[in-house]
Each structure stands twice: as C-alpha cells, then as structure tokens.
Amino acid sequence: PAREKTEHVSTFAYKFGVKAGVSMSMMSNGMDFNPDFKMGAGFRVGGLVNLRWGQRTENSLPGTGWFGLQPELMYSMQQVGTADKSFKLNIIQVPVMVKIYPTTQLSFEVGPEFSYVISSSPKSMTITDGEVTNDISTGDIKGLNVGIGAGVAFDFDFGLTIGARYSYGFNKMAKNLDWKMGNIQVSLGWLF
C-alpha cells in the first residue's frame, strides 16, 4: 500500500520593525560621597526583528503562538543629573527579549541587554557633597555593560506597536566609579 504523504507546515513567523521613544534614566551610587543623582530624560531609536512561533489554535495563522523572541539594535542618548550639573551618555544597546503572549497582541518580555557606551559628556565634573569636593573623570565612562530588561508591549494588527520597559545595568560605569544605571523606556514602533 502507498504511504500517505504528509506536508510539513511551518508555524514560524517573523517581522522586521523600527521603534523610537523616550528614556528616563537614573543612577545608583555605591561610592562614599553622594552626587545627589536626579532622573534625566533622553531618547532611543533603532530597529528590531520580531520572531514568533506556534499557533494559538489549529486554525490560527502561523506565528500566533504563546512564545517569541525579539532582538533589537538601538541607539540611546541617556542623561542623568546631579546636584551640580548633568551628564550625557551615547550608548549602543542590544536587548534580546523573550516574549510571552497571553493574547495574540499583548506580550510580556524579559531578557538580557548588552550596552556599549560610545562617549560621555562632559569629560569631567566637579561634584560637591557637603564640604567635600570631588573631581570625577566622566570621560572614563566607556565600555560594555550587561544588564536585564523587563516590560510589556502591545502589537496592533495594522503594524503599530507600543511598549514600556525597565532595564538595569549590572556593571560599574567605570573602574573607579561604582555607579550603575537603570532606565524606564517608553516607545512607539512599526512592524512590517
């Protein structure tokens, strides 16, 4: 008897996208002096690939399942204030978010975030803590930072995506600066 031919149907789908938004940054301090950090506003812009597999039901479209993965490549300008002045960081970020979809459009996301500080300005700052003055070489804030991000996103059927995320870096900002950065990100994007 002849065997029945079974056809393999892929349940995997992907979309490319762009996104931009605001970033509210803050700094934690592990140093002996208090810079009196204040939250600062910045922006972020970049691209992404939204990968999704599975089907919600047998009749659902491919890529409508419960799980996905979203790597991104973002440029971010982040700003943090102190009691005396503020400083800016120019950063390339690569978040890799694992996404869980409780509905076909709503997702919760969590994953690692790899950041590289390209430059900072000003190159040095004087920070006063009470009667003590500290000269800080903020130009030394460069290099790789590893952190984690978590958030929520909603993808509309026509392509618009909105999201909010919190990310926190684990590394010191420089060898002699025990400062670590966290930020709240709100973004709008478009999936193609």
Coordinates of N, CA and C in Angstrom, one line a residue:
P1 N 0.8 -1.2 0.0 CA 0.0 0.0 0.0 C 0.9 1.3 0.0
A2 N 0.4 2.3 -0.7 CA 1.2 3.5 -0.8 C 1.0 4.3 0.5
R3 N 2.1 4.9 1.0 CA 2.1 5.7 2.2 C 1.5 7.1 1.9
E4 N 0.8 7.6 2.8 CA 0.2 9.0 2.6 C 1.3 10.0 2.8
K5 N 1.4 10.9 2.0 CA 2.4 12.0 2.0 C 1.9 13.1 3.0
T6 N 2.7 13.3 4.0 CA 2.4 14.4 5.0 C 3.2 15.6 4.6
E7 N 2.5 16.8 4.7 CA 3.2 18.0 4.3 C 3.5 18.8 5.6
H8 N 4.7 19.2 5.8 CA 5.1 20.0 7.0 C 4.8 21.4 6.8
V9 N 4.0 22.0 7.6 CA 3.6 23.4 7.5 C 4.4 24.2 8.7
S10 N 5.1 25.2 8.3 CA 5.8 26.0 9.3 C 4.8 26.8 10.1
T11 N 5.1 26.8 11.4 CA 4.3 27.7 12.3 C 5.1 28.9 12.8
F12 N 6.1 29.2 12.1 CA 7.1 30.2 12.5 C 6.8 31.5 11.6
A13 N 6.8 32.6 12.2 CA 6.6 33.9 11.5 C 7.6 34.9 12.1
Y14 N 8.0 35.9 11.2 CA 8.8 37.0 11.7 C 8.4 38.3 11.0
K15 N 8.8 39.4 11.7 CA 8.5 40.7 11.2 C 9.7 41.6 11.5
F16 N 10.0 42.5 10.6 CA 11.0 43.5 10.9 C 10.3 44.7 11.5
G17 N 11.1 45.6 12.2 CA 10.4 46.7 12.7 C 11.4 47.8 13.1
V18 N 10.8 49.0 13.3 CA 11.6 50.2 13.8 C 10.9 50.7 15.0
K19 N 11.6 51.3 15.9 CA 11.0 51.9 17.1 C 11.8 53.1 17.6
A20 N 11.1 54.0 18.3 CA 11.7 55.2 18.9 C 10.9 55.5 20.1
G21 N 11.6 56.2 21.0 CA 10.9 56.6 22.3 C 11.8 57.4 23.2
V22 N 11.2 57.6 24.4 CA 11.9 58.3 25.4 C 12.5 57.4 26.5
S23 N 13.6 57.9 27.1 CA 14.3 57.1 28.1 C 14.5 58.0 29.4
M24 N 14.0 57.5 30.5 CA 14.1 58.3 31.7 C 15.2 57.5 32.6
S25 N 16.4 58.1 32.7 CA 17.5 57.4 33.3 C 17.8 57.9 34.7
M26 N 18.2 56.9 35.6 CA 18.7 57.2 36.9 C 19.9 56.4 37.2
M27 N 20.7 56.8 38.2 CA 21.9 56.2 38.6 C 21.9 55.8 40.0
S28 N 22.3 54.5 40.3 CA 22.5 54.1 41.7 C 24.0 54.4 42.1
N29 N 24.2 54.6 43.3 CA 25.5 55.0 43.8 C 26.1 54.1 44.9
G30 N 27.3 53.6 44.6 CA 27.9 52.7 45.6 C 29.2 53.4 46.2
M31 N 29.3 54.7 46.0 CA 30.5 55.4 46.4 C 30.3 56.0 47.8
D32 N 31.4 56.5 48.4 CA 31.4 57.1 49.7 C 30.8 58.5 49.7
F33 N 30.8 59.2 48.6 CA 30.2 60.5 48.5 C 28.9 60.4 47.8
N34 N 28.0 61.4 48.0 CA 26.7 61.4 47.4 C 26.6 62.5 46.3
P35 N 26.5 62.0 45.0 CA 26.3 63.0 43.9 C 24.9 63.6 43.8
D36 N 24.0 63.1 44.6 CA 22.6 63.5 44.6 C 22.0 63.4 43.2
F37 N 22.1 62.1 42.7 CA 21.6 61.9 41.3 C 20.1 62.2 41.2
K38 N 19.8 62.7 40.0 CA 18.4 63.0 39.6 C 18.1 62.4 38.3
M39 N 16.8 62.0 38.1 CA 16.4 61.4 36.9 C 16.5 62.4 35.7
G40 N 17.0 61.9 34.6 CA 17.2 62.7 33.4 C 16.5 62.1 32.2
A41 N 16.1 62.9 31.2 CA 15.4 62.4 30.0 C 16.3 62.3 28.8
G42 N 16.1 61.3 28.0 CA 16.8 61.1 26.8 C 15.9 60.5 25.8
F43 N 16.5 59.9 24.7 CA 15.7 59.3 23.7 C 16.4 58.0 23.2
R44 N 15.7 57.2 22.4 CA 16.3 56.0 21.8 C 15.6 55.7 20.5
V45 N 16.4 55.2 19.6 CA 15.8 54.9 18.2 C 16.6 53.7 17.7
G46 N 15.9 52.8 16.9 CA 16.6 51.7 16.3 C 15.7 50.7 15.6
G47 N 16.2 49.5 15.4 CA 15.4 48.5 14.6 C 15.3 47.2 15.4
L48 N 14.5 46.3 15.0 CA 14.2 45.0 15.6 C 13.8 44.0 14.7
V49 N 13.9 42.7 15.1 CA 13.3 41.6 14.5 C 12.4 40.9 15.5
N50 N 11.1 40.7 15.1 CA 10.2 40.1 16.0 C 9.9 38.6 15.5
L51 N 10.4 37.6 16.2 CA 10.3 36.2 15.8 C 9.2 35.6 16.7
R52 N 8.3 34.8 16.1 CA 7.3 34.2 16.9 C 6.9 32.9 16.2
W53 N 6.7 31.9 17.1 CA 6.4 30.6 16.6 C 5.2 30.0 17.3
G54 N 4.7 28.9 16.7 CA 3.5 28.3 17.2 C 2.2 28.8 16.7
Q55 N 1.1 28.2 17.0 CA -0.2 28.6 16.6 C -1.1 28.6 17.9
R56 N -2.0 29.5 18.0 CA -2.8 29.6 19.2 C -3.8 28.5 19.2
T57 N -4.4 28.2 18.0 CA -5.3 27.0 17.8 C -4.9 26.4 16.5
E58 N -5.5 25.3 16.2 CA -5.2 24.6 15.0 C -5.5 25.4 13.7
N59 N -6.5 26.3 13.8 CA -6.9 27.1 12.7 C -6.3 28.5 12.7
S60 N -5.4 28.8 13.7 CA -4.8 30.1 13.8 C -3.7 30.2 12.7
L61 N -3.3 31.5 12.4 CA -2.2 31.7 11.5 C -0.9 31.3 12.1
P62 N 0.1 31.0 11.3 CA 1.4 30.7 11.8 C 2.0 31.9 12.5
G63 N 2.7 31.7 13.6 CA 3.3 32.8 14.4 C 2.3 33.5 15.3
T64 N 1.3 32.8 15.7 CA 0.4 33.4 16.7 C 0.4 32.7 18.0
G65 N 1.4 31.9 18.3 CA 1.6 31.1 19.5 C 1.9 32.0 20.7
W66 N 2.3 31.2 21.7 CA 2.5 31.8 23.1 C 3.9 32.5 23.2
F67 N 4.8 32.1 22.4 CA 6.2 32.5 22.7 C 6.9 33.2 21.5
G68 N 7.8 34.1 21.8 CA 8.5 34.8 20.7 C 9.9 35.3 21.3
L69 N 10.7 35.8 20.4 CA 12.0 36.4 20.7 C 12.1 37.7 19.9
Q70 N 12.7 38.7 20.5 CA 12.8 40.0 19.8 C 14.2 40.6 20.1
P71 N 15.2 40.4 19.2 CA 16.4 41.1 19.3 C 16.3 42.5 18.7
E72 N 17.0 43.5 19.3 CA 16.9 44.8 18.9 C 18.3 45.4 18.8
L73 N 18.4 46.4 18.0 CA 19.7 47.2 17.9 C 19.3 48.7 18.0
M74 N 19.6 49.3 19.1 CA 19.2 50.6 19.4 C 20.3 51.6 19.7
Y75 N 20.1 52.9 19.3 CA 21.0 54.0 19.7 C 20.2 54.7 20.8
S76 N 20.9 55.0 21.9 CA 20.3 55.6 23.1 C 21.1 56.8 23.6
M77 N 20.5 58.0 23.7 CA 21.2 59.1 24.4 C 20.5 59.1 25.8
Q78 N 21.3 58.9 26.8 CA 20.8 58.9 28.2 C 21.4 60.0 29.0
Q79 N 20.6 60.6 29.9 CA 21.1 61.8 30.6 C 20.7 61.6 32.1
V80 N 21.7 61.9 32.9 CA 21.5 61.8 34.4 C 21.9 63.1 35.0
G81 N 21.2 63.6 36.0 CA 21.5 64.9 36.6 C 22.2 64.6 38.0
T82 N 22.9 65.6 38.5 CA 23.5 65.6 39.8 C 23.1 66.9 40.5
A83 N 23.6 67.1 41.7 CA 23.2 68.3 42.4 C 23.9 69.5 41.7
D84 N 25.0 69.3 40.9 CA 25.7 70.4 40.3 C 25.4 70.6 38.8
K85 N 25.3 69.5 38.1 CA 25.0 69.5 36.6 C 24.6 68.2 36.2
S86 N 24.4 68.0 34.9 CA 24.0 66.7 34.3 C 25.1 66.3 33.3
F87 N 25.1 65.0 33.1 CA 26.0 64.4 32.0 C 25.2 63.5 31.1
K88 N 25.7 63.4 29.9 CA 25.0 62.6 28.9 C 25.9 61.4 28.4
L89 N 25.2 60.3 28.1 CA 25.9 59.1 27.6 C 25.3 58.7 26.3
N90 N 26.2 58.4 25.3 CA 25.7 57.9 24.0 C 26.0 56.4 24.0
I91 N 25.0 55.6 23.8 CA 25.0 54.2 24.0 C 24.4 53.4 22.9
I92 N 25.1 52.3 22.5 CA 24.5 51.3 21.6 C 24.0 50.2 22.4
Q93 N 22.7 49.8 22.3 CA 22.1 48.8 23.1 C 21.6 47.6 22.2
V94 N 21.8 46.4 22.7 CA 21.3 45.2 22.1 C 20.5 44.4 23.1
P95 N 19.2 44.7 23.2 CA 18.4 43.9 24.1 C 17.9 42.6 23.3
V96 N 17.8 41.5 24.0 CA 17.3 40.3 23.4 C 16.1 39.8 24.3
M97 N 14.9 40.1 23.9 CA 13.8 39.9 24.8 C 13.1 38.6 24.4
V98 N 12.9 37.7 25.4 CA 12.0 36.6 25.3 C 10.6 37.1 25.6
K99 N 9.6 36.8 24.7 CA 8.3 37.3 24.8 C 7.3 36.2 25.1
I100 N 6.4 36.5 26.0 CA 5.3 35.6 26.3 C 4.0 36.3 26.0
Y101 N 3.1 35.7 25.1 CA 1.9 36.3 24.6 C 0.7 35.7 25.3
P102 N 0.1 36.3 26.4 CA -1.1 35.8 26.9 C -2.3 36.0 26.0
T103 N -2.2 37.0 25.1 CA -3.2 37.1 24.0 C -2.4 37.2 22.7
T104 N -3.1 37.3 21.6 CA -2.3 37.4 20.3 C -1.6 38.7 20.1
Q105 N -2.0 39.7 20.9 CA -1.4 41.1 20.7 C -0.6 41.6 21.9
L106 N -1.0 41.1 23.1 CA -0.3 41.6 24.3 C 0.9 40.7 24.6
S107 N 2.0 41.2 25.0 CA 3.2 40.4 25.3 C 3.9 41.0 26.6
F108 N 4.4 40.1 27.4 CA 5.3 40.4 28.5 C 6.7 39.9 28.0
E109 N 7.7 40.7 28.3 CA 9.0 40.5 27.8 C 10.1 40.6 28.9
V110 N 11.1 39.7 28.8 CA 12.2 39.8 29.7 C 13.4 39.2 29.0
G111 N 14.6 39.8 29.3 CA 15.8 39.2 28.7 C 17.0 40.1 29.0
P112 N 18.2 39.6 28.5 CA 19.4 40.4 28.7 C 19.5 41.6 27.8
E113 N 20.3 42.6 28.3 CA 20.5 43.8 27.5 C 22.0 44.0 27.5
F114 N 22.6 44.1 26.3 CA 24.1 44.4 26.2 C 24.2 45.8 25.7
S115 N 25.0 46.6 26.4 CA 25.1 48.0 26.1 C 26.6 48.3 25.9
Y116 N 26.9 49.3 25.0 CA 28.3 49.8 24.9 C 28.2 51.3 24.9
V117 N 28.9 51.9 25.9 CA 28.9 53.3 26.0 C 30.0 53.8 25.0
I118 N 29.5 54.6 24.0 CA 30.4 55.1 23.0 C 31.1 56.4 23.5
S119 N 30.4 57.3 24.1 CA 31.0 58.5 24.6 C 30.2 59.1 25.7
S120 N 30.8 60.0 26.5 CA 30.1 60.7 27.5 C 30.5 62.2 27.5
S121 N 29.6 63.0 28.0 CA 30.0 64.4 28.1 C 29.2 65.1 29.3
P122 N 29.9 66.0 30.0 CA 31.2 66.5 29.7 C 32.2 65.4 30.1
K123 N 33.5 65.7 29.8 CA 34.6 64.7 30.1 C 34.9 64.7 31.6
S124 N 34.6 65.7 32.3 CA 34.9 65.7 33.8 C 33.9 66.6 34.5
M125 N 33.6 66.3 35.8 CA 32.7 67.0 36.6 C 33.2 67.2 38.0
T126 N 32.8 68.3 38.6 CA 33.1 68.6 40.0 C 31.8 68.4 40.7
I127 N 31.8 67.4 41.7 CA 30.6 67.1 42.5 C 30.9 67.5 43.9
T128 N 30.0 68.3 44.5 CA 30.1 68.7 45.9 C 29.2 67.9 46.8
D129 N 29.8 67.3 47.8 CA 29.0 66.6 48.8 C 29.3 67.2 50.2
G130 N 28.4 68.1 50.6 CA 28.6 68.8 51.8 C 29.8 69.8 51.7
E131 N 30.8 69.6 52.4 CA 32.0 70.4 52.3 C 33.1 69.8 51.5
V132 N 32.9 68.6 51.0 CA 33.9 67.8 50.2 C 33.6 68.0 48.7
T133 N 34.7 68.3 48.0 CA 34.5 68.4 46.5 C 35.3 67.3 45.8
N134 N 34.6 66.6 44.9 CA 35.2 65.5 44.2 C 35.3 65.8 42.7
D135 N 36.4 65.7 42.1 CA 36.6 65.8 40.7 C 36.5 64.4 40.0
I136 N 35.5 64.3 39.2 CA 35.1 63.0 38.5 C 35.5 63.0 37.1
S137 N 36.2 62.0 36.6 CA 36.5 62.0 35.2 C 35.4 61.1 34.5
T138 N 34.4 61.8 34.1 CA 33.2 61.1 33.5 C 33.6 60.7 32.0
G139 N 34.7 61.2 31.5 CA 35.1 60.7 30.2 C 35.6 59.3 30.2
D140 N 35.9 58.7 31.4 CA 36.2 57.3 31.6 C 35.0 56.4 31.5
I141 N 33.8 56.9 31.5 CA 32.6 56.1 31.4 C 32.5 55.6 29.9
K142 N 33.1 54.5 29.7 CA 33.0 53.8 28.3 C 33.1 52.3 28.5
G143 N 32.6 51.6 27.5 CA 32.8 50.2 27.5 C 31.5 49.4 27.6
L144 N 31.6 48.1 27.8 CA 30.5 47.2 27.7 C 29.8 47.1 29.1
N145 N 28.5 47.1 29.0 CA 27.7 46.9 30.2 C 26.6 45.8 29.9
V146 N 26.4 44.9 30.9 CA 25.5 43.8 30.8 C 24.4 44.1 31.8
G147 N 23.1 43.9 31.4 CA 22.0 44.2 32.3 C 20.8 43.3 31.9
I148 N 19.7 43.7 32.5 CA 18.5 42.9 32.2 C 17.3 43.9 32.0
G149 N 16.4 43.5 31.2 CA 15.2 44.3 30.9 C 14.0 43.5 31.1
A150 N 12.9 44.2 31.4 CA 11.6 43.6 31.6 C 10.5 44.6 31.2
G151 N 9.5 44.1 30.5 CA 8.4 45.1 30.2 C 7.2 44.5 29.6
V152 N 6.4 45.3 28.9 CA 5.1 44.9 28.3 C 5.0 45.6 27.0
A153 N 4.4 44.9 26.0 CA 4.2 45.5 24.7 C 2.8 45.1 24.1
F154 N 2.3 46.0 23.2 CA 1.0 45.6 22.6 C 1.2 45.9 21.1
D155 N 0.9 44.9 20.3 CA 1.1 45.0 18.8 C -0.3 45.0 18.1
F156 N -0.6 46.1 17.5 CA -1.8 46.3 16.8 C -1.8 45.5 15.5
D157 N -2.9 45.0 15.0 CA -3.0 44.2 13.7 C -2.4 45.0 12.5
F158 N -2.6 46.3 12.5 CA -2.2 47.1 11.3 C -0.7 47.5 11.4
G159 N 0.1 47.1 12.4 CA 1.5 47.3 12.4 C 2.1 48.1 13.6
L160 N 1.3 49.0 14.2 CA 1.7 49.8 15.3 C 2.0 49.0 16.5
T161 N 3.1 49.3 17.2 CA 3.5 48.6 18.4 C 3.8 49.6 19.5
I162 N 3.4 49.4 20.7 CA 3.7 50.3 21.8 C 4.3 49.5 22.9
G163 N 5.2 50.1 23.7 CA 5.8 49.3 24.8 C 6.4 50.1 25.9
A164 N 6.5 49.5 27.0 CA 7.2 50.1 28.2 C 8.1 49.1 28.8
R165 N 9.3 49.5 29.2 CA 10.3 48.5 29.7 C 11.1 49.2 30.7
Y166 N 11.6 48.4 31.7 CA 12.6 48.9 32.7 C 13.9 48.1 32.5
S167 N 15.0 48.7 32.4 CA 16.3 48.0 32.3 C 17.3 48.5 33.3
Y168 N 18.1 47.5 33.8 CA 19.1 47.9 34.8 C 20.4 47.2 34.4
G169 N 21.5 48.0 34.5 CA 22.8 47.5 34.2 C 23.5 47.0 35.4
F170 N 24.2 45.9 35.3 CA 24.9 45.3 36.4 C 26.4 45.8 36.6
N171 N 27.0 46.3 35.6 CA 28.4 46.7 35.6 C 28.6 48.1 36.2
K172 N 29.7 48.4 36.8 CA 30.1 49.7 37.2 C 30.3 50.5 35.9
M173 N 30.0 51.8 36.0 CA 30.1 52.7 34.8 C 31.6 52.9 34.4
A174 N 32.5 52.8 35.3 CA 33.9 52.9 35.1 C 34.6 52.2 36.2
K175 N 35.9 51.8 36.0 CA 36.6 51.1 37.0 C 36.6 51.7 38.4
N176 N 36.7 53.0 38.4 CA 36.8 53.7 39.7 C 35.5 54.4 40.1
L177 N 34.4 54.1 39.3 CA 33.1 54.7 39.6 C 32.1 53.6 39.9
D178 N 31.7 53.4 41.1 CA 30.7 52.4 41.4 C 29.3 53.0 41.2
W179 N 29.0 53.4 40.0 CA 27.7 53.9 39.6 C 27.1 52.9 38.7
K180 N 25.8 52.6 38.8 CA 25.1 51.7 37.9 C 23.8 52.4 37.4
M181 N 23.5 52.1 36.1 CA 22.4 52.9 35.5 C 21.2 52.0 35.3
G182 N 20.0 52.6 35.6 CA 18.7 52.0 35.2 C 17.9 53.0 34.4
N183 N 17.0 52.5 33.6 CA 16.2 53.5 32.9 C 14.8 52.9 32.6
I184 N 13.8 53.8 32.5 CA 12.5 53.5 32.1 C 12.3 53.9 30.6
Q185 N 11.9 53.0 29.8 CA 11.8 53.3 28.4 C 10.3 53.1 27.9
V186 N 9.8 54.1 27.2 CA 8.5 54.1 26.6 C 8.7 54.3 25.1
S187 N 8.1 53.4 24.3 CA 8.4 53.5 22.8 C 7.2 53.2 22.0
L188 N 7.3 53.8 20.8 CA 6.3 53.5 19.7 C 7.1 52.9 18.5
G189 N 6.5 52.0 17.8 CA 7.2 51.4 16.7 C 6.3 50.9 15.6
W190 N 6.8 50.3 14.6 CA 6.1 49.8 13.5 C 6.7 48.5 13.0
L191 N 5.8 47.5 12.9 CA 6.2 46.1 12.5 C 5.8 45.9 11.0
F192 N 6.7 45.5 10.2 CA 6.5 45.3 8.7 C 6.2 43.8 8.4

